[in-house]
Amino acid sequence: MTEPTASPSYVVIGNPIAHSKSPQIHALFAAQFAGNPALAGFCYDRLLAPVDGFAASVAQFAASGGRGANVTVPFKEDAFRLANLLTARAQAAGAVNTLQLQADDSWLGDNTDGAGLVADVLRHVEIRGRRILLLGAGGAARGVILPLLAQQPASLTLANRTLSRASQLVEHFQANTTILLQACEYGAIAGQFDLIINATSASLGGERLPISNSVFAPGALAYDMMYGKDETPFLAQAREAGVVLRVDGLGMLVGQAAEAFHLWTELRPDVEPVLVWMREQL
Ligand code: NDP
């Protein structure tokens, strides 16, 4: 891979951005295809944009030869508005985390977060026919609903602290699926689930969710979108409830990057060695 230059062809745009691991992830992907002509000139760096200057930063990036970008906090909605064309999953997510410059200089907006989550879950368990409990109704939850439904689960229950946000998502997505969708508050979750996904930011504040241990069916997978060096509060909660299969969101992070890399290069990197490397860096 080419070392970052003054004019990288791909960037991750955010504010702040110094902490982003995306350049390392994409460098490792690119190294898997050394010498491949599809990667001629591939170069990936960080781009700090002013909080009120996303569109101007993207325009400047394109003018300097930029071809694609990952978009992170706080710009995913800005990128959604900026994109001239949206993939179905970006449209459903209401947010864009990947931009690709088109031949006519317009931007295609995609959202690869949900595909990253699904790919990571599928490394551990099937989703088809399973009962899913999605905890949270913010941007991350919304972004994974369409890709999860595409796997044909038996049902999808959305639980959120603020019930109205979960209800709005159910209303929005139920219109286009026959899969049973339900919304509830944490205290009103009924039944057991095979796949329980934490898409809240409660773990960031070290908080546990007020859900019963009985929501975890025997053999269930507990998945926390958050990740870190230490066990997350949600995964600790699942362990104490007797859940054996517990996975954090590092694989989702690498998976969404792999989807973006594929969009840009049409190459499918092996996420496994990159995930191992990332785990060592935590
Ligand atoms: P949002 O701010 O859009 O949504 C936050 C959600 O968390 C809401 O549902 C909110 O509930 C809920 N919440 C916040 N605090 C609490 C609490 N103390 N108790 C219960 N519920 C709470 O955030 P995002 O959706 O963007 O992100 C959510 C998480 O997903 C973050 O931890 C983020 O790091 C992670 N993430 C991981 C990715 C990965 O690649 N691994 C990719 C994207 C996100 P309410 O509606 O009631 O306020």
mmCIF file of C-alpha atoms and ligand atoms in Angstrom:
data_model
loop_
_atom_site.group_PDB
_atom_site.id
_atom_site.type_symbol
_atom_site.label_atom_id
_atom_site.label_comp_id
_atom_site.label_asym_id
_atom_site.label_seq_id
_atom_site.Cartn_x
_atom_site.Cartn_y
_atom_site.Cartn_z
ATOM 1 C CA MET A 1 0.000 0.000 0.000
ATOM 2 C CA THR A 2 1.125 3.526 -0.768
ATOM 3 C CA GLU A 3 2.039 5.568 2.293
ATOM 4 C CA PRO A 4 -0.404 8.425 3.058
ATOM 5 C CA THR A 5 0.444 11.469 0.953
ATOM 6 C CA ALA A 6 -0.860 15.031 0.915
ATOM 7 C CA SER A 7 -3.698 13.822 -1.340
ATOM 8 C CA PRO A 8 -5.031 10.451 -0.197
ATOM 9 C CA SER A 9 -7.565 8.733 -2.439
ATOM 10 C CA TYR A 10 -9.604 7.480 0.549
ATOM 11 C CA VAL A 11 -10.156 8.951 4.002
ATOM 12 C CA VAL A 12 -12.140 8.559 7.163
ATOM 13 C CA ILE A 13 -13.829 11.880 7.953
ATOM 14 C CA GLY A 14 -14.879 12.765 11.486
ATOM 15 C CA ASN A 15 -14.422 15.142 14.398
ATOM 16 C CA PRO A 16 -12.488 14.093 16.410
ATOM 17 C CA ILE A 17 -10.638 11.662 14.158
ATOM 18 C CA ALA A 18 -7.154 11.095 15.606
ATOM 19 C CA HIS A 19 -8.366 7.985 17.485
ATOM 20 C CA SER A 20 -9.764 6.266 14.373
ATOM 21 C CA LYS A 21 -8.358 2.818 13.602
ATOM 22 C CA SER A 22 -9.752 2.861 10.049
ATOM 23 C CA PRO A 23 -6.386 3.703 8.375
ATOM 24 C CA GLN A 24 -4.755 0.660 9.985
ATOM 25 C CA ILE A 25 -7.691 -1.584 9.076
ATOM 26 C CA HIS A 26 -7.660 -0.508 5.424
ATOM 27 C CA ALA A 27 -3.861 -0.756 5.237
ATOM 28 C CA LEU A 28 -4.117 -4.371 6.415
ATOM 29 C CA PHE A 29 -6.870 -5.100 3.886
ATOM 30 C CA ALA A 30 -4.811 -3.555 1.083
ATOM 31 C CA ALA A 31 -1.745 -5.570 2.108
ATOM 32 C CA GLN A 32 -3.751 -8.754 1.441
ATOM 33 C CA PHE A 33 -3.917 -7.765 -2.244
ATOM 34 C CA ALA A 34 -0.417 -6.398 -2.781
ATOM 35 C CA GLY A 35 0.260 -5.910 -6.497
ATOM 36 C CA ASN A 36 -3.414 -6.114 -7.484
ATOM 37 C CA PRO A 37 -4.107 -3.485 -10.182
ATOM 38 C CA ALA A 38 -7.476 -2.689 -8.530
ATOM 39 C CA LEU A 39 -5.437 -1.096 -5.723
ATOM 40 C CA ALA A 40 -3.143 1.039 -7.900
ATOM 41 C CA GLY A 41 -2.687 4.317 -6.016
ATOM 42 C CA PHE A 42 -4.842 3.157 -3.081
ATOM 43 C CA CYS A 43 -3.994 5.353 -0.140
ATOM 44 C CA TYR A 44 -6.075 5.915 3.011
ATOM 45 C CA ASP A 45 -5.738 8.595 5.678
ATOM 46 C CA ARG A 46 -7.685 10.509 8.340
ATOM 47 C CA LEU A 47 -9.468 13.789 7.579
ATOM 48 C CA LEU A 48 -10.543 16.109 10.377
ATOM 49 C CA ALA A 49 -13.488 18.241 9.236
ATOM 50 C CA PRO A 50 -14.832 21.243 11.173
ATOM 51 C CA VAL A 51 -18.166 20.355 12.809
ATOM 52 C CA ASP A 52 -19.924 22.904 10.592
ATOM 53 C CA GLY A 53 -17.786 22.247 7.527
ATOM 54 C CA PHE A 54 -18.456 18.694 6.349
ATOM 55 C CA ALA A 55 -19.638 19.496 2.805
ATOM 56 C CA ALA A 56 -16.772 21.940 2.190
ATOM 57 C CA SER A 57 -14.228 19.376 3.433
ATOM 58 C CA VAL A 58 -15.656 16.702 1.140
ATOM 59 C CA ALA A 59 -15.590 19.083 -1.848
ATOM 60 C CA GLN A 60 -11.964 19.982 -1.141
ATOM 61 C CA PHE A 61 -11.099 16.298 -0.749
ATOM 62 C CA ALA A 62 -12.706 15.464 -4.122
ATOM 63 C CA ALA A 63 -10.896 18.378 -5.801
ATOM 64 C CA SER A 64 -7.573 16.995 -4.533
ATOM 65 C CA GLY A 65 -8.228 13.576 -6.078
ATOM 66 C CA GLY A 66 -10.288 11.886 -3.351
ATOM 67 C CA ARG A 67 -12.369 8.923 -4.523
ATOM 68 C CA GLY A 68 -14.084 7.610 -1.431
ATOM 69 C CA ALA A 69 -14.571 8.158 2.272
ATOM 70 C CA ASN A 70 -15.693 6.532 5.450
ATOM 71 C CA VAL A 71 -17.785 8.868 7.556
ATOM 72 C CA THR A 72 -17.944 8.768 11.328
ATOM 73 C CA VAL A 73 -19.269 10.803 14.259
ATOM 74 C CA PRO A 74 -20.777 13.409 13.953
ATOM 75 C CA PHE A 75 -21.190 13.456 10.161
ATOM 76 C CA LYS A 76 -23.246 10.383 9.173
ATOM 77 C CA GLU A 77 -26.436 12.440 8.726
ATOM 78 C CA ASP A 78 -24.520 15.200 6.890
ATOM 79 C CA ALA A 79 -23.204 12.547 4.514
ATOM 80 C CA PHE A 80 -26.747 11.246 4.040
ATOM 81 C CA ARG A 81 -27.844 14.725 2.941
ATOM 82 C CA LEU A 82 -24.754 15.263 0.789
ATOM 83 C CA ALA A 83 -25.030 12.015 -1.200
ATOM 84 C CA ASN A 84 -26.650 12.402 -4.620
ATOM 85 C CA LEU A 85 -27.573 8.722 -4.747
ATOM 86 C CA LEU A 86 -28.257 6.345 -1.837
ATOM 87 C CA THR A 87 -28.155 2.561 -1.552
ATOM 88 C CA ALA A 88 -31.308 0.936 -0.131
ATOM 89 C CA ARG A 89 -29.530 0.196 3.141
ATOM 90 C CA ALA A 90 -28.328 3.796 3.496
ATOM 91 C CA GLN A 91 -31.846 5.001 2.747
ATOM 92 C CA ALA A 92 -33.233 2.673 5.426
ATOM 93 C CA ALA A 93 -30.544 3.668 7.916
ATOM 94 C CA GLY A 94 -31.120 7.391 7.382
ATOM 95 C CA ALA A 95 -27.345 7.749 7.629
ATOM 96 C CA VAL A 96 -24.279 7.272 5.416
ATOM 97 C CA ASN A 97 -20.963 5.865 6.612
ATOM 98 C CA THR A 98 -19.375 5.307 3.191
ATOM 99 C CA LEU A 99 -19.102 7.641 0.204
ATOM 100 C CA GLN A 100 -17.942 6.686 -3.273
ATOM 101 C CA LEU A 101 -17.222 9.223 -6.019
ATOM 102 C CA GLN A 102 -19.045 8.360 -9.247
ATOM 103 C CA ALA A 103 -17.880 8.892 -12.841
ATOM 104 C CA ASP A 104 -20.034 12.030 -13.102
ATOM 105 C CA ASP A 105 -18.455 13.468 -9.904
ATOM 106 C CA SER A 106 -21.588 12.807 -7.836
ATOM 107 C CA TRP A 107 -21.404 10.905 -4.535
ATOM 108 C CA LEU A 108 -22.959 7.500 -3.857
ATOM 109 C CA GLY A 109 -23.872 7.139 -0.176
ATOM 110 C CA ASP A 110 -23.884 3.694 1.410
ATOM 111 C CA ASN A 111 -24.226 2.397 4.950
ATOM 112 C CA THR A 112 -22.120 -0.681 5.672
ATOM 113 C CA ASP A 113 -22.635 -0.833 9.466
ATOM 114 C CA GLY A 114 -25.533 -3.302 9.284
ATOM 115 C CA ALA A 115 -23.748 -5.564 6.817
ATOM 116 C CA GLY A 116 -20.715 -5.488 9.128
ATOM 117 C CA LEU A 117 -22.835 -6.573 12.074
ATOM 118 C CA VAL A 118 -24.615 -9.317 10.128
ATOM 119 C CA ALA A 119 -21.333 -10.703 8.755
ATOM 120 C CA ASP A 120 -19.882 -10.777 12.257
ATOM 121 C CA VAL A 121 -22.947 -12.458 13.805
ATOM 122 C CA LEU A 122 -22.945 -15.055 11.013
ATOM 123 C CA ARG A 123 -19.399 -16.004 11.982
ATOM 124 C CA HIS A 124 -20.952 -17.357 15.192
ATOM 125 C CA VAL A 125 -24.626 -18.302 14.599
ATOM 126 C CA GLU A 126 -27.343 -18.426 11.954
ATOM 127 C CA ILE A 127 -29.865 -15.561 11.926
ATOM 128 C CA ARG A 128 -32.499 -17.183 9.711
ATOM 129 C CA GLY A 129 -35.473 -18.354 11.784
ATOM 130 C CA ARG A 130 -34.098 -16.883 15.017
ATOM 131 C CA ARG A 131 -35.869 -14.547 17.432
ATOM 132 C CA ILE A 132 -33.975 -11.255 17.655
ATOM 133 C CA LEU A 133 -34.101 -8.718 20.471
ATOM 134 C CA LEU A 134 -32.542 -5.386 19.484
ATOM 135 C CA LEU A 135 -31.862 -3.110 22.451
ATOM 136 C CA GLY A 136 -31.808 0.601 21.559
ATOM 137 C CA ALA A 137 -33.490 2.713 18.895
ATOM 138 C CA GLY A 138 -30.809 5.241 17.966
ATOM 139 C CA GLY A 139 -28.784 5.533 14.768
ATOM 140 C CA ALA A 140 -26.900 2.265 15.183
ATOM 141 C CA ALA A 141 -30.102 0.278 15.810
ATOM 142 C CA ARG A 142 -31.858 1.842 12.825
ATOM 143 C CA GLY A 143 -28.887 1.090 10.573
ATOM 144 C CA VAL A 144 -28.884 -2.648 11.256
ATOM 145 C CA ILE A 145 -32.631 -3.372 10.937
ATOM 146 C CA LEU A 146 -32.824 -3.791 7.137
ATOM 147 C CA PRO A 147 -29.737 -6.060 6.894
ATOM 148 C CA LEU A 148 -31.052 -8.133 9.848
ATOM 149 C CA LEU A 149 -34.497 -8.509 8.243
ATOM 150 C CA ALA A 150 -32.821 -9.599 4.993
ATOM 151 C CA GLN A 151 -31.566 -12.661 6.907
ATOM 152 C CA GLN A 152 -35.194 -13.753 7.490
ATOM 153 C CA PRO A 153 -35.302 -13.984 11.287
ATOM 154 C CA ALA A 154 -38.484 -15.369 12.904
ATOM 155 C CA SER A 155 -39.150 -12.057 14.650
ATOM 156 C CA LEU A 156 -37.532 -8.775 15.614
ATOM 157 C CA THR A 157 -38.359 -7.057 18.903
ATOM 158 C CA LEU A 158 -37.076 -3.546 19.531
ATOM 159 C CA ALA A 159 -36.762 -2.468 23.144
ATOM 160 C CA ASN A 160 -35.783 1.051 24.069
ATOM 161 C CA ARG A 161 -35.748 3.320 27.117
ATOM 162 C CA THR A 162 -37.845 5.808 25.141
ATOM 163 C CA LEU A 163 -40.662 3.647 23.792
ATOM 164 C CA SER A 164 -41.782 6.134 21.119
ATOM 165 C CA ARG A 165 -38.450 5.866 19.276
ATOM 166 C CA ALA A 166 -38.743 2.060 19.078
ATOM 167 C CA SER A 167 -42.395 2.338 17.990
ATOM 168 C CA GLN A 168 -41.458 4.745 15.194
ATOM 169 C CA LEU A 169 -38.859 2.311 13.874
ATOM 170 C CA VAL A 170 -41.325 -0.586 13.989
ATOM 171 C CA GLU A 171 -43.891 1.456 12.098
ATOM 172 C CA HIS A 172 -41.297 2.470 9.509
ATOM 173 C CA PHE A 173 -39.920 -1.022 8.825
ATOM 174 C CA GLN A 174 -43.106 -3.088 9.281
ATOM 175 C CA ALA A 175 -44.545 -1.500 6.140
ATOM 176 C CA ASN A 176 -42.123 -3.481 3.974
ATOM 177 C CA THR A 177 -41.806 -6.852 5.699
ATOM 178 C CA THR A 178 -43.974 -9.768 6.774
ATOM 179 C CA ILE A 179 -41.555 -10.553 9.614
ATOM 180 C CA LEU A 180 -43.146 -9.774 12.971
ATOM 181 C CA LEU A 181 -41.797 -6.529 14.466
ATOM 182 C CA GLN A 182 -42.625 -5.382 17.996
ATOM 183 C CA ALA A 183 -41.662 -2.410 20.158
ATOM 184 C CA CYS A 184 -41.530 -2.324 23.955
ATOM 185 C CA GLU A 185 -39.825 -0.836 26.980
ATOM 186 C CA TYR A 186 -37.126 -2.825 28.760
ATOM 187 C CA GLY A 187 -39.425 -3.872 31.593
ATOM 188 C CA ALA A 188 -42.088 -5.160 29.195
ATOM 189 C CA ILE A 189 -39.962 -7.514 27.090
ATOM 190 C CA ALA A 190 -41.934 -10.764 26.758
ATOM 191 C CA GLY A 191 -40.495 -14.158 25.862
ATOM 192 C CA GLN A 192 -37.040 -15.452 25.055
ATOM 193 C CA PHE A 193 -34.642 -14.570 22.255
ATOM 194 C CA ASP A 194 -31.854 -16.353 20.370
ATOM 195 C CA LEU A 195 -29.930 -13.230 19.358
ATOM 196 C CA ILE A 196 -29.815 -10.260 21.722
ATOM 197 C CA ILE A 197 -28.023 -7.209 20.340
ATOM 198 C CA ASN A 198 -27.095 -4.204 22.447
ATOM 199 C CA ALA A 199 -27.259 -1.114 20.208
ATOM 200 C CA THR A 200 -27.562 1.339 23.096
ATOM 201 C CA SER A 201 -24.781 3.560 24.315
ATOM 202 C CA ALA A 202 -25.467 2.485 27.929
ATOM 203 C CA SER A 203 -22.252 0.443 28.009
ATOM 204 C CA LEU A 204 -20.250 3.597 27.192
ATOM 205 C CA GLY A 205 -21.318 5.030 30.549
ATOM 206 C CA GLY A 206 -20.642 1.732 32.321
ATOM 207 C CA GLU A 207 -24.369 1.200 32.808
ATOM 208 C CA ARG A 208 -26.326 -2.042 32.664
ATOM 209 C CA LEU A 209 -29.745 -2.342 31.023
ATOM 210 C CA PRO A 210 -32.835 -3.104 33.152
ATOM 211 C CA ILE A 211 -33.657 -6.333 31.308
ATOM 212 C CA SER A 212 -34.485 -9.694 32.847
ATOM 213 C CA ASN A 213 -32.066 -12.644 32.628
ATOM 214 C CA SER A 214 -34.988 -14.639 31.222
ATOM 215 C CA VAL A 215 -34.777 -12.885 27.817
ATOM 216 C CA PHE A 216 -31.732 -15.008 26.939
ATOM 217 C CA ALA A 217 -32.904 -18.329 25.431
ATOM 218 C CA PRO A 218 -30.720 -21.420 25.972
ATOM 219 C CA GLY A 219 -27.851 -21.238 23.446
ATOM 220 C CA ALA A 220 -28.468 -17.532 22.775
ATOM 221 C CA LEU A 221 -25.820 -15.182 21.372
ATOM 222 C CA ALA A 222 -25.392 -11.870 23.215
ATOM 223 C CA TYR A 223 -23.843 -9.201 20.975
ATOM 224 C CA ASP A 224 -22.676 -5.786 22.184
ATOM 225 C CA MET A 225 -21.975 -3.202 19.466
ATOM 226 C CA MET A 226 -19.601 -1.582 21.923
ATOM 227 C CA TYR A 227 -16.108 -3.039 22.302
ATOM 228 C CA GLY A 228 -13.051 -2.455 24.417
ATOM 229 C CA LYS A 229 -10.165 -4.065 26.223
ATOM 230 C CA ASP A 230 -12.379 -5.075 29.114
ATOM 231 C CA GLU A 231 -15.661 -6.966 29.117
ATOM 232 C CA THR A 232 -18.551 -4.540 28.458
ATOM 233 C CA PRO A 233 -21.269 -4.133 31.114
ATOM 234 C CA PHE A 234 -23.835 -5.736 28.773
ATOM 235 C CA LEU A 235 -21.665 -8.789 28.114
ATOM 236 C CA ALA A 236 -20.991 -9.102 31.857
ATOM 237 C CA GLN A 237 -24.740 -9.021 32.382
ATOM 238 C CA ALA A 238 -25.162 -11.781 29.750
ATOM 239 C CA ARG A 239 -22.394 -13.898 31.304
ATOM 240 C CA GLU A 240 -24.045 -13.657 34.703
ATOM 241 C CA ALA A 241 -27.319 -14.745 33.064
ATOM 242 C CA GLY A 242 -25.532 -17.914 31.900
ATOM 243 C CA VAL A 243 -24.998 -16.920 28.243
ATOM 244 C CA VAL A 244 -21.990 -18.736 26.795
ATOM 245 C CA LEU A 245 -21.853 -17.061 23.356
ATOM 246 C CA ARG A 246 -20.862 -13.428 23.944
ATOM 247 C CA VAL A 247 -19.386 -11.187 21.243
ATOM 248 C CA ASP A 248 -18.383 -7.520 21.250
ATOM 249 C CA GLY A 249 -18.582 -5.044 18.358
ATOM 250 C CA LEU A 250 -14.957 -5.124 17.198
ATOM 251 C CA GLY A 251 -15.919 -7.558 14.447
ATOM 252 C CA MET A 252 -18.709 -5.195 13.359
ATOM 253 C CA LEU A 253 -16.164 -2.382 13.057
ATOM 254 C CA VAL A 254 -13.834 -4.497 10.915
ATOM 255 C CA GLY A 255 -16.816 -5.893 8.990
ATOM 256 C CA GLN A 256 -18.203 -2.500 8.033
ATOM 257 C CA ALA A 257 -14.724 -1.493 6.857
ATOM 258 C CA ALA A 258 -14.488 -4.670 4.748
ATOM 259 C CA GLU A 259 -17.828 -3.805 3.098
ATOM 260 C CA ALA A 260 -16.598 -0.283 2.302
ATOM 261 C CA PHE A 261 -13.308 -1.685 0.926
ATOM 262 C CA HIS A 262 -15.341 -4.012 -1.287
ATOM 263 C CA LEU A 263 -17.520 -1.155 -2.550
ATOM 264 C CA TRP A 264 -14.450 0.833 -3.553
ATOM 265 C CA THR A 265 -12.225 -1.941 -4.925
ATOM 266 C CA GLU A 266 -14.559 -4.912 -5.615
ATOM 267 C CA LEU A 267 -12.117 -6.961 -3.510
ATOM 268 C CA ARG A 268 -13.244 -8.965 -0.454
ATOM 269 C CA PRO A 269 -10.604 -8.909 2.296
ATOM 270 C CA ASP A 270 -10.261 -11.626 4.934
ATOM 271 C CA VAL A 271 -11.440 -9.966 8.168
ATOM 272 C CA GLU A 272 -10.124 -12.684 10.512
ATOM 273 C CA PRO A 273 -6.398 -11.705 10.667
ATOM 274 C CA VAL A 274 -7.332 -8.012 10.874
ATOM 275 C CA LEU A 275 -9.659 -8.741 13.781
ATOM 276 C CA VAL A 276 -6.882 -10.626 15.581
ATOM 277 C CA TRP A 277 -4.513 -7.681 15.051
ATOM 278 C CA MET A 278 -7.130 -5.170 16.229
ATOM 279 C CA ARG A 279 -7.836 -7.200 19.358
ATOM 280 C CA GLU A 280 -4.133 -7.093 20.227
ATOM 281 C CA GLN A 281 -4.144 -3.285 19.911
ATOM 282 C CA LEU A 282 -7.007 -2.709 22.389
HETATM 283 P P1 NDP B 1 -27.507 7.108 19.619
HETATM 284 O O1 NDP B 1 -27.122 8.241 20.481
HETATM 285 O O2 NDP B 1 -28.109 7.366 18.274
HETATM 286 O O3 NDP B 1 -28.554 6.167 20.413
HETATM 287 C C1 NDP B 1 -28.292 5.809 21.738
HETATM 288 C C2 NDP B 1 -29.246 4.701 22.174
HETATM 289 O O4 NDP B 1 -28.827 4.263 23.460
HETATM 290 C C3 NDP B 1 -30.704 5.134 22.324
HETATM 291 O O5 NDP B 1 -31.541 4.043 22.045
HETATM 292 C C4 NDP B 1 -30.771 5.519 23.805
HETATM 293 O O6 NDP B 1 -32.063 5.415 24.359
HETATM 294 C C5 NDP B 1 -29.901 4.449 24.392
HETATM 295 N N1 NDP B 1 -29.310 4.788 25.690
HETATM 296 C C6 NDP B 1 -28.363 5.727 25.931
HETATM 297 N N2 NDP B 1 -28.025 5.723 27.240
HETATM 298 C C7 NDP B 1 -28.787 4.766 27.827
HETATM 299 C C8 NDP B 1 -28.897 4.300 29.152
HETATM 300 N N3 NDP B 1 -28.158 4.796 30.131
HETATM 301 N N4 NDP B 1 -29.758 3.293 29.410
HETATM 302 C C9 NDP B 1 -30.512 2.769 28.418
HETATM 303 N N5 NDP B 1 -30.457 3.176 27.134
HETATM 304 C C10 NDP B 1 -29.594 4.166 26.837
HETATM 305 O O7 NDP B 1 -26.178 6.214 19.497
HETATM 306 P P2 NDP B 1 -25.805 5.195 18.320
HETATM 307 O O8 NDP B 1 -27.030 4.461 17.962
HETATM 308 O O9 NDP B 1 -25.073 5.916 17.252
HETATM 309 O O10 NDP B 1 -24.719 4.234 19.009
HETATM 310 C C11 NDP B 1 -25.091 3.250 19.966
HETATM 311 C C12 NDP B 1 -23.906 2.360 20.297
HETATM 312 O O11 NDP B 1 -23.498 1.592 19.183
HETATM 313 C C13 NDP B 1 -22.662 3.120 20.772
HETATM 314 O O12 NDP B 1 -22.138 2.419 21.883
HETATM 315 C C14 NDP B 1 -21.717 3.013 19.590
HETATM 316 O O13 NDP B 1 -20.371 3.053 20.002
HETATM 317 C C15 NDP B 1 -22.089 1.651 19.044
HETATM 318 N N6 NDP B 1 -21.724 1.477 17.627
HETATM 319 C C16 NDP B 1 -20.783 0.517 17.293
HETATM 320 C C17 NDP B 1 -20.413 0.319 15.988
HETATM 321 C C18 NDP B 1 -19.383 -0.729 15.662
HETATM 322 O O14 NDP B 1 -18.886 -0.754 14.532
HETATM 323 N N7 NDP B 1 -19.043 -1.611 16.574
HETATM 324 C C19 NDP B 1 -21.000 1.101 14.877
HETATM 325 C C20 NDP B 1 -21.998 2.064 15.330
HETATM 326 C C21 NDP B 1 -22.324 2.239 16.656
HETATM 327 P P3 NDP B 1 -33.108 6.650 24.284
HETATM 328 O O15 NDP B 1 -33.698 6.624 22.921
HETATM 329 O O16 NDP B 1 -34.090 6.339 25.352
HETATM 330 O O17 NDP B 1 -32.311 7.905 24.567
#
